[in-house]
Amino acid sequence: MKNFVVKTIANAAALAVAVWLLNKITLTGGSTGKKVGTLIVVALLFGLVNFLVKPVVKVLTFPLFILTLGLITLVVNALMLLLTSWLADKFDVSFHVEGFWTAVLGGLIISIVSWAMNMVLPDDKD
């Protein structure tokens, strides 16, 4: 359970950095508390998408992974971010990613920050 919380916090922080750096990834809300709550909800959606959809997409794109020497991962991450944006819209959460190339850059930022956060935050192996 602690690992789930740590990963959610890391995803929320990574999403916050992407929102801060890219003006085409938007997170609207009145107060800071509402924005933090929205980030947590989006992080949960992003984690759910990565848990359920990403493994299937990775298996289906395995030949492209080999052919492109792993660069297809950037496209897969972008598609997961766009899917998260679409789900956020369906659940009336104020998070939006505008465009594929923004999603590619956002996916790259989120991957790097999430990796760094997971290195810093404690990991419970129990």
Short mmCIF file of C-alpha atoms in Angstrom, two decimals:
data_model
loop_
_atom_site.label_atom_id
_atom_site.label_comp_id
_atom_site.label_asym_id
_atom_site.label_seq_id
_atom_site.Cartn_x
_atom_site.Cartn_y
_atom_site.Cartn_z
CA MET A 1 0.00 0.00 0.00
CA LYS A 2 2.87 2.37 0.83
CA ASN A 3 4.38 1.68 -2.62
CA PHE A 4 1.08 2.71 -4.27
CA VAL A 5 1.04 5.99 -2.33
CA VAL A 6 4.68 6.69 -3.19
CA LYS A 7 4.07 6.05 -6.90
CA THR A 8 0.97 8.26 -6.86
CA ILE A 9 2.91 11.10 -5.21
CA ALA A 10 5.73 10.68 -7.74
CA ASN A 11 3.25 10.76 -10.63
CA ALA A 12 1.53 13.84 -9.19
CA ALA A 13 4.86 15.64 -8.84
CA ALA A 14 5.88 14.64 -12.38
CA LEU A 15 2.56 15.87 -13.76
CA ALA A 16 2.97 19.14 -11.84
CA VAL A 17 6.38 19.69 -13.42
CA ALA A 18 4.96 18.99 -16.88
CA VAL A 19 2.10 21.44 -16.27
CA TRP A 20 4.60 24.02 -15.03
CA LEU A 21 7.00 23.63 -17.99
CA LEU A 22 4.56 23.23 -20.88
CA ASN A 23 1.87 25.82 -21.46
CA LYS A 24 -0.19 23.41 -23.61
CA ILE A 25 -0.70 21.04 -20.68
CA THR A 26 -3.25 22.81 -18.55
CA LEU A 27 -4.55 22.26 -15.07
CA THR A 28 -7.25 24.70 -14.04
CA GLY A 29 -8.65 25.28 -10.62
CA GLY A 30 -9.27 28.07 -8.18
CA SER A 31 -7.13 27.54 -5.15
CA THR A 32 -3.89 25.69 -4.62
CA GLY A 33 -5.73 23.01 -2.65
CA LYS A 34 -8.05 22.33 -5.57
CA LYS A 35 -5.10 22.12 -7.94
CA VAL A 36 -3.33 19.64 -5.66
CA GLY A 37 -6.50 17.57 -5.42
CA THR A 38 -6.85 17.64 -9.20
CA LEU A 39 -3.20 16.58 -9.57
CA ILE A 40 -3.80 13.61 -7.25
CA VAL A 41 -6.89 12.56 -9.25
CA VAL A 42 -4.99 12.91 -12.54
CA ALA A 43 -2.06 10.96 -11.06
CA LEU A 44 -4.47 8.17 -10.09
CA LEU A 45 -5.95 8.17 -13.61
CA PHE A 46 -2.46 8.18 -15.13
CA GLY A 47 -1.42 5.29 -12.88
CA LEU A 48 -4.54 3.35 -13.83
CA VAL A 49 -3.91 3.91 -17.54
CA ASN A 50 -0.28 2.85 -17.15
CA PHE A 51 -1.31 -0.22 -15.16
CA LEU A 52 -4.11 -1.43 -17.45
CA VAL A 53 -3.42 -0.17 -20.96
CA LYS A 54 0.33 0.33 -21.25
CA PRO A 55 1.32 -3.37 -20.92
CA VAL A 56 -1.05 -4.32 -23.73
CA VAL A 57 0.27 -1.54 -25.96
CA LYS A 58 3.87 -2.52 -25.17
CA VAL A 59 3.22 -6.14 -26.19
CA LEU A 60 1.53 -5.04 -29.41
CA THR A 61 4.35 -2.62 -30.27
CA PHE A 62 7.21 -4.95 -29.35
CA PRO A 63 8.39 -5.36 -32.97
CA LEU A 64 8.43 -1.56 -33.33
CA PHE A 65 10.35 -1.34 -30.05
CA ILE A 66 13.10 -3.50 -31.53
CA LEU A 67 12.99 -1.76 -34.92
CA THR A 68 13.24 1.75 -33.43
CA LEU A 69 15.67 0.78 -30.67
CA GLY A 70 13.19 1.81 -27.99
CA LEU A 71 12.20 5.20 -29.38
CA ILE A 72 8.61 3.98 -29.76
CA THR A 73 8.44 4.27 -25.97
CA LEU A 74 8.16 8.05 -26.39
CA VAL A 75 5.09 7.56 -28.59
CA VAL A 76 3.56 5.05 -26.17
CA ASN A 77 4.08 7.45 -23.25
CA ALA A 78 2.52 10.26 -25.28
CA LEU A 79 -0.50 8.11 -26.08
CA MET A 80 -0.91 7.21 -22.40
CA LEU A 81 -0.81 10.92 -21.51
CA LEU A 82 -3.38 11.73 -24.21
CA LEU A 83 -5.59 8.90 -22.96
CA THR A 84 -5.30 10.30 -19.43
CA SER A 85 -6.30 13.72 -20.73
CA TRP A 86 -9.30 12.21 -22.52
CA LEU A 87 -10.37 10.30 -19.38
CA ALA A 88 -9.94 13.44 -17.27
CA ASP A 89 -12.30 15.22 -19.66
CA LYS A 90 -14.85 12.39 -19.35
CA PHE A 91 -14.65 12.52 -15.54
CA ASP A 92 -14.87 16.33 -15.60
CA VAL A 93 -11.38 16.80 -14.16
CA SER A 94 -9.73 20.03 -15.29
CA PHE A 95 -6.63 18.57 -16.96
CA HIS A 96 -5.96 18.87 -20.67
CA VAL A 97 -3.10 18.04 -23.03
CA GLU A 98 -3.24 19.91 -26.32
CA GLY A 99 -1.67 18.05 -29.24
CA PHE A 100 0.44 15.00 -29.89
CA TRP A 101 3.85 16.71 -29.79
CA THR A 102 3.00 18.35 -26.50
CA ALA A 103 2.11 14.88 -25.22
CA VAL A 104 5.46 13.50 -26.45
CA LEU A 105 7.40 16.21 -24.64
CA GLY A 106 5.12 15.93 -21.59
CA GLY A 107 5.57 12.15 -21.51
CA LEU A 108 9.33 12.60 -21.61
CA ILE A 109 9.25 15.13 -18.77
CA ILE A 110 6.91 12.94 -16.71
CA SER A 111 9.13 9.88 -17.25
CA ILE A 112 12.28 11.69 -16.15
CA VAL A 113 10.72 13.39 -13.12
CA SER A 114 8.85 10.24 -12.07
CA TRP A 115 12.07 8.22 -12.27
CA ALA A 116 13.90 10.82 -10.18
CA MET A 117 11.08 10.97 -7.62
CA ASN A 118 11.00 7.17 -7.32
CA MET A 119 14.75 7.22 -6.68
CA VAL A 120 14.38 9.80 -3.89
CA LEU A 121 11.15 8.64 -2.24
CA PRO A 122 11.24 5.59 0.03
CA ASP A 123 10.17 2.29 -1.48
CA ASP A 124 8.52 -0.34 0.73
CA LYS A 125 9.35 -3.85 -0.47
CA ASP A 126 7.30 -5.66 2.21
#
